[in-house]
Short mmCIF file of C-alpha atoms in Angstrom, two decimals:
data_model
loop_
_atom_site.label_atom_id
_atom_site.label_comp_id
_atom_site.label_asym_id
_atom_site.label_seq_id
_atom_site.Cartn_x
_atom_site.Cartn_y
_atom_site.Cartn_z
CA UNK V 9 53.36 -163.52 63.53
CA UNK V 10 52.43 -160.12 65.24
CA UNK V 11 53.16 -159.81 68.96
CA UNK V 12 50.96 -157.92 71.35
CA UNK V 13 51.81 -156.23 74.76
CA UNK V 14 49.46 -157.00 77.43
CA UNK V 15 48.79 -154.97 80.52
CA UNK V 16 46.66 -155.35 83.54
CA UNK V 17 45.97 -152.94 86.27
CA UNK V 18 49.01 -150.93 85.49
CA UNK V 19 51.58 -153.75 85.27
CA UNK V 20 52.98 -154.97 81.95
CA UNK V 21 52.56 -158.74 81.75
CA UNK V 22 54.83 -158.96 78.80
CA UNK V 23 54.79 -159.46 74.96
CA UNK V 24 52.88 -162.48 73.57
CA UNK V 25 51.98 -163.90 70.27
CA UNK V 26 48.22 -164.27 69.20
CA UNK V 27 48.44 -168.08 69.94
CA UNK V 28 49.71 -167.37 73.41
CA UNK V 29 46.99 -164.93 74.21
CA UNK V 30 44.34 -167.23 72.87
CA UNK V 31 45.63 -170.15 75.08
CA UNK V 32 45.87 -167.65 77.97
CA UNK V 33 42.31 -166.66 77.47
CA UNK V 34 41.07 -170.27 77.42
CA UNK V 35 43.18 -171.23 80.57
CA UNK V 36 42.20 -167.92 82.49
CA UNK V 37 45.64 -166.52 82.47
CA UNK V 38 44.35 -163.49 80.58
CA UNK V 39 40.97 -161.71 80.76
CA UNK V 40 38.99 -159.88 78.36
CA UNK V 41 39.49 -156.80 80.44
CA UNK V 42 43.19 -156.97 79.98
CA UNK V 43 44.66 -154.19 77.74
CA UNK V 44 46.52 -155.07 74.66
CA UNK V 45 48.71 -152.97 72.29
CA UNK V 46 50.61 -153.81 69.05
CA UNK V 47 52.79 -151.74 66.70
CA UNK V 48 50.59 -149.30 64.74
CA UNK V 49 47.73 -149.04 67.21
CA UNK V 50 46.98 -145.40 68.31
CA UNK V 51 46.01 -146.55 71.99
CA UNK V 52 45.64 -149.51 74.25
CA UNK V 53 42.44 -151.56 73.89
CA UNK V 54 40.71 -154.34 75.90
CA UNK V 55 41.42 -157.85 74.66
CA UNK V 56 37.77 -158.19 74.11
CA UNK V 57 37.82 -155.70 71.44
CA UNK V 58 40.31 -157.74 69.32
CA UNK V 59 38.26 -159.64 66.76
CA UNK V 60 40.69 -162.47 66.63
CA UNK V 61 40.03 -163.28 70.26
CA UNK V 62 36.26 -163.15 70.11
CA UNK V 63 35.94 -166.99 70.19
CA UNK V 64 37.93 -167.30 73.17
CA UNK V 65 36.32 -164.29 75.07
CA UNK V 66 33.06 -165.90 74.55
CA UNK V 67 34.07 -169.26 75.85
CA UNK V 68 35.72 -167.55 78.94
CA UNK V 69 32.57 -165.61 79.63
CA UNK V 70 30.45 -168.88 79.74
CA UNK V 71 32.90 -170.58 82.07
CA UNK V 72 32.86 -170.30 86.04
CA UNK V 73 35.28 -167.67 87.12
CA UNK V 74 38.59 -168.99 88.70
CA UNK V 75 39.01 -168.46 92.49
CA UNK V 76 40.92 -165.32 93.40
CA UNK V 77 44.62 -165.66 94.20
CA UNK V 78 45.45 -165.40 98.06
CA UNK V 79 46.61 -161.94 99.22
CA UNK V 80 50.38 -161.43 99.65
CA UNK V 81 51.34 -159.91 102.85
CA UNK V 82 53.09 -156.61 102.64
CA UNK V 83 52.18 -155.97 99.04
CA UNK V 84 50.91 -152.39 98.52
CA UNK V 85 47.78 -151.79 96.46
CA UNK V 86 48.70 -150.54 92.93
CA UNK V 87 46.86 -148.04 90.89
CA UNK V 88 44.46 -149.49 88.26
CA UNK V 89 45.55 -147.05 85.68
CA UNK V 90 48.99 -146.87 84.32
CA UNK V 91 50.36 -143.37 83.46
CA UNK V 92 51.85 -144.43 80.14
CA UNK V 93 48.47 -145.67 78.84
CA UNK V 94 46.78 -142.46 79.62
CA UNK V 95 49.68 -140.52 78.17
CA UNK V 96 50.91 -138.71 81.32
CA UNK V 97 54.13 -136.55 80.81
CA UNK V 98 55.38 -137.85 84.07
CA UNK V 99 55.85 -141.38 82.86
CA UNK V 100 56.50 -142.70 79.43
CA UNK V 101 57.44 -146.26 80.28
CA UNK V 102 54.73 -147.93 78.07
CA UNK V 103 55.78 -149.55 74.87
CA UNK V 104 55.67 -146.78 72.28
CA UNK V 105 52.86 -145.13 74.17
CA UNK V 106 53.66 -141.97 72.13
CA UNK V 107 54.60 -138.50 72.90
CA UNK V 108 52.35 -135.70 74.24
CA UNK V 109 52.46 -134.23 70.54
CA UNK V 110 50.53 -137.22 69.21
CA UNK V 111 47.78 -136.27 71.69
CA UNK V 112 47.66 -132.58 70.81
CA UNK V 113 44.03 -132.56 69.86
CA UNK V 114 43.05 -133.30 73.44
CA UNK V 115 45.93 -131.45 75.20
CA UNK V 116 46.01 -128.36 72.89
CA UNK V 117 48.50 -127.47 70.20
CA UNK V 118 50.83 -125.31 72.33
CA UNK V 119 50.52 -127.32 75.52
CA UNK V 120 51.41 -130.57 73.78
CA UNK V 121 54.26 -128.85 71.90
CA UNK V 122 55.99 -127.43 75.10
CA UNK V 123 55.33 -130.67 76.93
CA UNK V 124 57.15 -132.57 74.35
CA UNK V 125 59.97 -130.31 74.13
CA UNK V 126 60.55 -130.49 77.98
CA UNK V 127 60.33 -134.40 77.75
CA UNK V 128 62.77 -134.77 74.79
CA UNK V 129 65.24 -132.15 76.30
CA UNK V 130 65.33 -133.38 79.79
CA UNK V 131 64.43 -137.12 79.46
CA UNK V 132 65.46 -138.01 75.86
CA UNK V 133 66.01 -141.86 76.72
CA UNK V 134 62.55 -142.19 77.91
CA UNK V 135 61.10 -139.89 75.10
CA UNK V 136 62.55 -141.82 72.32
CA UNK V 137 61.70 -145.18 73.83
CA UNK V 138 57.99 -144.07 74.05
CA UNK V 139 57.92 -142.47 70.51
CA UNK V 140 55.89 -144.18 68.08
CA UNK V 141 57.82 -145.68 64.98
CA UNK V 142 54.93 -145.05 62.54
CA UNK V 143 51.77 -142.83 62.24
CA UNK V 144 52.67 -140.65 59.32
CA UNK V 145 55.06 -137.91 58.23
CA UNK V 146 52.68 -134.91 58.79
CA UNK V 147 52.54 -134.69 62.43
CA UNK V 148 56.32 -134.91 63.27
CA UNK V 149 57.01 -132.55 60.35
CA UNK V 150 54.77 -129.96 61.66
CA UNK V 151 56.51 -130.25 65.09
CA UNK V 152 59.87 -129.72 63.45
CA UNK V 153 58.66 -126.71 61.36
CA UNK V 154 57.20 -125.07 64.32
CA UNK V 155 60.35 -125.42 66.59
CA UNK V 156 62.73 -124.79 63.77
CA UNK V 157 60.76 -121.60 62.65
CA UNK V 158 60.75 -120.09 66.07
CA UNK V 159 64.40 -120.72 66.53
CA UNK V 160 65.42 -119.65 63.16
CA UNK V 161 63.39 -116.45 63.01
CA UNK V 162 64.63 -115.51 66.48
CA UNK V 163 68.16 -116.16 65.39
CA UNK V 164 67.97 -113.85 62.25
CA UNK V 165 66.12 -111.12 64.11
CA UNK V 166 68.70 -110.79 67.04
CA UNK V 167 71.52 -111.07 64.54
CA UNK V 168 69.77 -108.26 62.38
CA UNK V 169 69.43 -106.12 65.63
CA UNK V 170 73.12 -106.59 66.77
CA UNK V 171 74.26 -106.08 63.27
CA UNK V 172 72.34 -102.66 63.13
CA UNK V 173 74.16 -101.69 66.25
CA UNK V 174 77.54 -102.25 64.75
CA UNK V 175 78.33 -105.25 66.86
CA UNK V 176 79.28 -107.49 64.00
CA UNK V 177 81.79 -106.66 61.43
CA UNK V 178 80.84 -107.73 57.78
CA UNK V 179 84.13 -109.25 57.14
CA UNK V 180 84.29 -111.15 60.39
CA UNK V 181 80.68 -112.33 60.14
CA UNK V 182 79.39 -112.96 56.58
CA UNK V 183 76.10 -114.29 57.88
CA UNK V 184 75.38 -110.98 59.72
CA UNK V 185 76.36 -109.20 56.35
CA UNK V 186 73.96 -111.39 54.51
CA UNK V 187 70.99 -110.83 56.70
CA UNK V 188 72.08 -107.45 57.68
CA UNK V 189 69.47 -105.74 55.61
CA UNK V 190 65.75 -105.68 56.38
CA UNK V 191 64.89 -107.41 52.97
CA UNK V 192 67.41 -110.16 53.66
CA UNK V 193 66.04 -110.78 57.09
CA UNK V 194 62.50 -110.91 55.84
CA UNK V 195 63.32 -113.21 52.96
CA UNK V 196 65.07 -115.54 55.54
CA UNK V 197 62.23 -115.65 58.02
CA UNK V 198 59.61 -116.35 55.27
CA UNK V 199 61.50 -119.23 54.06
CA UNK V 200 62.62 -120.74 57.25
CA UNK V 201 59.78 -123.21 57.40
CA UNK V 202 60.75 -124.42 53.78
CA UNK V 203 64.39 -124.76 54.88
CA UNK V 204 63.44 -126.66 58.05
CA UNK V 205 61.20 -129.12 56.15
CA UNK V 206 63.68 -129.73 53.30
CA UNK V 207 66.50 -130.06 55.94
CA UNK V 208 64.48 -132.62 57.88
CA UNK V 209 64.01 -134.84 54.88
CA UNK V 210 67.62 -134.62 53.71
CA UNK V 211 69.16 -135.12 57.01
CA UNK V 212 66.85 -138.04 57.68
CA UNK V 213 67.82 -139.48 54.30
CA UNK V 214 71.45 -139.27 54.92
CA UNK V 215 71.29 -140.48 58.48
CA UNK V 216 69.18 -143.56 57.36
CA UNK V 217 71.69 -144.53 54.64
CA UNK V 218 74.49 -144.26 57.25
CA UNK V 219 72.32 -146.52 59.56
CA UNK V 220 72.14 -149.11 56.80
CA UNK V 221 75.96 -148.87 56.31
CA UNK V 222 76.69 -149.52 59.90
CA UNK V 223 74.02 -152.25 60.23
CA UNK V 224 71.92 -150.26 62.71
CA UNK V 225 68.61 -149.75 60.51
CA UNK V 226 66.32 -151.98 62.30
CA UNK V 227 63.19 -149.96 61.36
CA UNK V 228 61.92 -148.01 58.27
CA UNK V 229 63.05 -144.50 56.98
CA UNK V 230 59.83 -142.99 58.73
CA UNK V 231 61.30 -143.97 62.13
CA UNK V 232 64.52 -142.16 61.36
CA UNK V 233 62.57 -139.09 60.08
CA UNK V 234 60.39 -138.94 63.22
CA UNK V 235 63.64 -138.93 65.34
CA UNK V 236 65.05 -136.12 63.17
CA UNK V 237 61.78 -134.07 63.58
CA UNK V 238 61.48 -134.52 67.32
CA UNK V 239 65.11 -133.85 68.08
CA UNK V 240 65.30 -130.82 65.93
CA UNK V 241 61.85 -129.37 66.75
CA UNK V 242 62.79 -129.56 70.54
CA UNK V 243 66.34 -128.28 70.22
CA UNK V 244 66.05 -125.55 67.69
CA UNK V 245 64.11 -123.08 69.79
CA UNK V 246 67.23 -122.64 71.84
CA UNK V 247 68.74 -120.73 68.82
CA UNK V 248 66.97 -117.89 70.62
CA UNK V 249 69.96 -117.79 73.15
CA UNK V 250 72.21 -114.92 71.74
CA UNK V 251 75.83 -115.72 70.61
CA UNK V 252 75.94 -119.36 72.12
CA UNK V 253 72.77 -120.67 70.94
CA UNK V 254 74.18 -122.05 67.66
CA UNK V 255 76.78 -123.98 69.45
CA UNK V 256 74.47 -125.39 72.17
CA UNK V 257 71.81 -126.45 69.42
CA UNK V 258 74.56 -128.20 67.11
CA UNK V 259 76.14 -130.21 70.07
CA UNK V 260 72.78 -131.14 71.90
CA UNK V 261 71.27 -132.24 68.59
CA UNK V 262 73.96 -134.57 67.93
CA UNK V 263 73.34 -136.18 71.47
CA UNK V 264 69.62 -136.30 70.88
CA UNK V 265 70.05 -137.89 67.51
CA UNK V 266 72.29 -140.64 68.99
CA UNK V 267 69.97 -141.45 71.72
CA UNK V 268 66.86 -141.29 69.43
CA UNK V 269 68.42 -143.58 66.72
CA UNK V 270 69.53 -146.00 69.44
CA UNK V 271 66.13 -146.24 71.08
CA UNK V 272 63.86 -145.96 68.18
CA UNK V 273 65.76 -148.55 65.95
CA UNK V 274 66.48 -150.54 69.05
CA UNK V 275 70.16 -150.81 67.95
CA UNK V 276 73.21 -150.56 70.14
CA UNK V 277 74.73 -147.08 71.10
CA UNK V 278 78.02 -147.60 69.16
CA UNK V 279 76.35 -148.19 65.97
CA UNK V 280 73.94 -145.15 66.55
CA UNK V 281 76.92 -142.71 67.29
CA UNK V 282 78.75 -143.99 64.22
CA UNK V 283 75.79 -143.32 62.00
CA UNK V 284 75.26 -139.86 63.32
CA UNK V 285 78.96 -138.90 63.18
CA UNK V 286 79.62 -140.57 59.79
CA UNK V 287 78.29 -137.70 57.66
CA UNK V 288 80.44 -135.20 59.79
CA UNK V 289 83.54 -137.42 59.39
CA UNK V 290 83.13 -137.70 55.69
CA UNK V 291 82.55 -133.98 55.26
CA UNK V 292 85.48 -132.99 57.41
CA UNK V 293 87.67 -135.60 55.62
CA UNK V 294 86.58 -134.61 52.20
CA UNK V 295 87.34 -130.96 53.02
CA UNK V 296 90.83 -132.02 54.41
CA UNK V 297 91.52 -133.97 51.24
CA UNK V 298 90.49 -131.11 49.06
CA UNK V 299 92.74 -128.82 50.98
CA UNK V 300 95.61 -130.99 50.70
CA UNK V 301 95.04 -131.57 46.98
CA UNK V 302 94.89 -127.89 46.29
CA UNK V 303 97.78 -127.11 48.35
CA UNK V 304 99.92 -129.76 46.65
CA UNK V 305 98.75 -128.41 43.24
CA UNK V 306 99.88 -124.88 44.29
CA UNK V 307 103.14 -126.11 45.57
CA UNK V 308 103.71 -127.94 42.28
CA UNK V 309 102.77 -124.96 40.19
CA UNK V 310 105.28 -122.78 42.07
CA UNK V 311 108.01 -125.34 41.59
CA UNK V 312 107.47 -125.20 37.85
CA UNK V 313 107.96 -121.26 37.57
#
């Protein structure tokens, strides 16, 4: 049976089944003005707006109200609105309340983007705890493409600039040689959004398979995809940092993916780290094995001469 989070006056009362909430509405434990939220809902709503509780709400409205509880000495008055419900960037403690990017129509496109970037980079644990697991692929993909295009285009442009000044040698830096011409740079900049979109789907698919292997896939592929998009879209703009930007992005992206997977799938940190590092270990191990095989074949060929 589906569970529902209940909030009253800014305080989370807990997670309850529908039967528990019906019994609470009949006993006066819950009120129709209490806010409820379940997985898949875009925002909190009063319990009175849940159709399954209409009978209990009507019965409670006709009954006399219970006496108010006695005041507790020394208890400070609490705010009647929790920041997590209204989507404040200063508090993401609500269950899957969503990131600012989910509220971009009200906040504005660029405001929501930069607020999400700051939250993911500075408070990743809170960000991925509040991130919604579902809601479609389009929104997270747009976020990833915007961040990746900005960082990728900046990376190609300053590499082209430094290469034109002769700061990179073609032998030492094949990437600089590849994009050293104006046509090459324009080609890469135009197709950066395509590369980012394809890379997000491919990396999410690989990561989700690895999560299944280590037993950490508690949610669907969409959840993993959203982690990849919000992590990449937030960190890729740092590619604009000359020389060391690529290293910073790679290292920090691994950390963000580990935190994001652990929080979004609600799995332990060890499994999340194993799932994120498993593709890297396989690639490095496979490359080492191939190098040893070719080396052994070369040595055997020389011994036969």
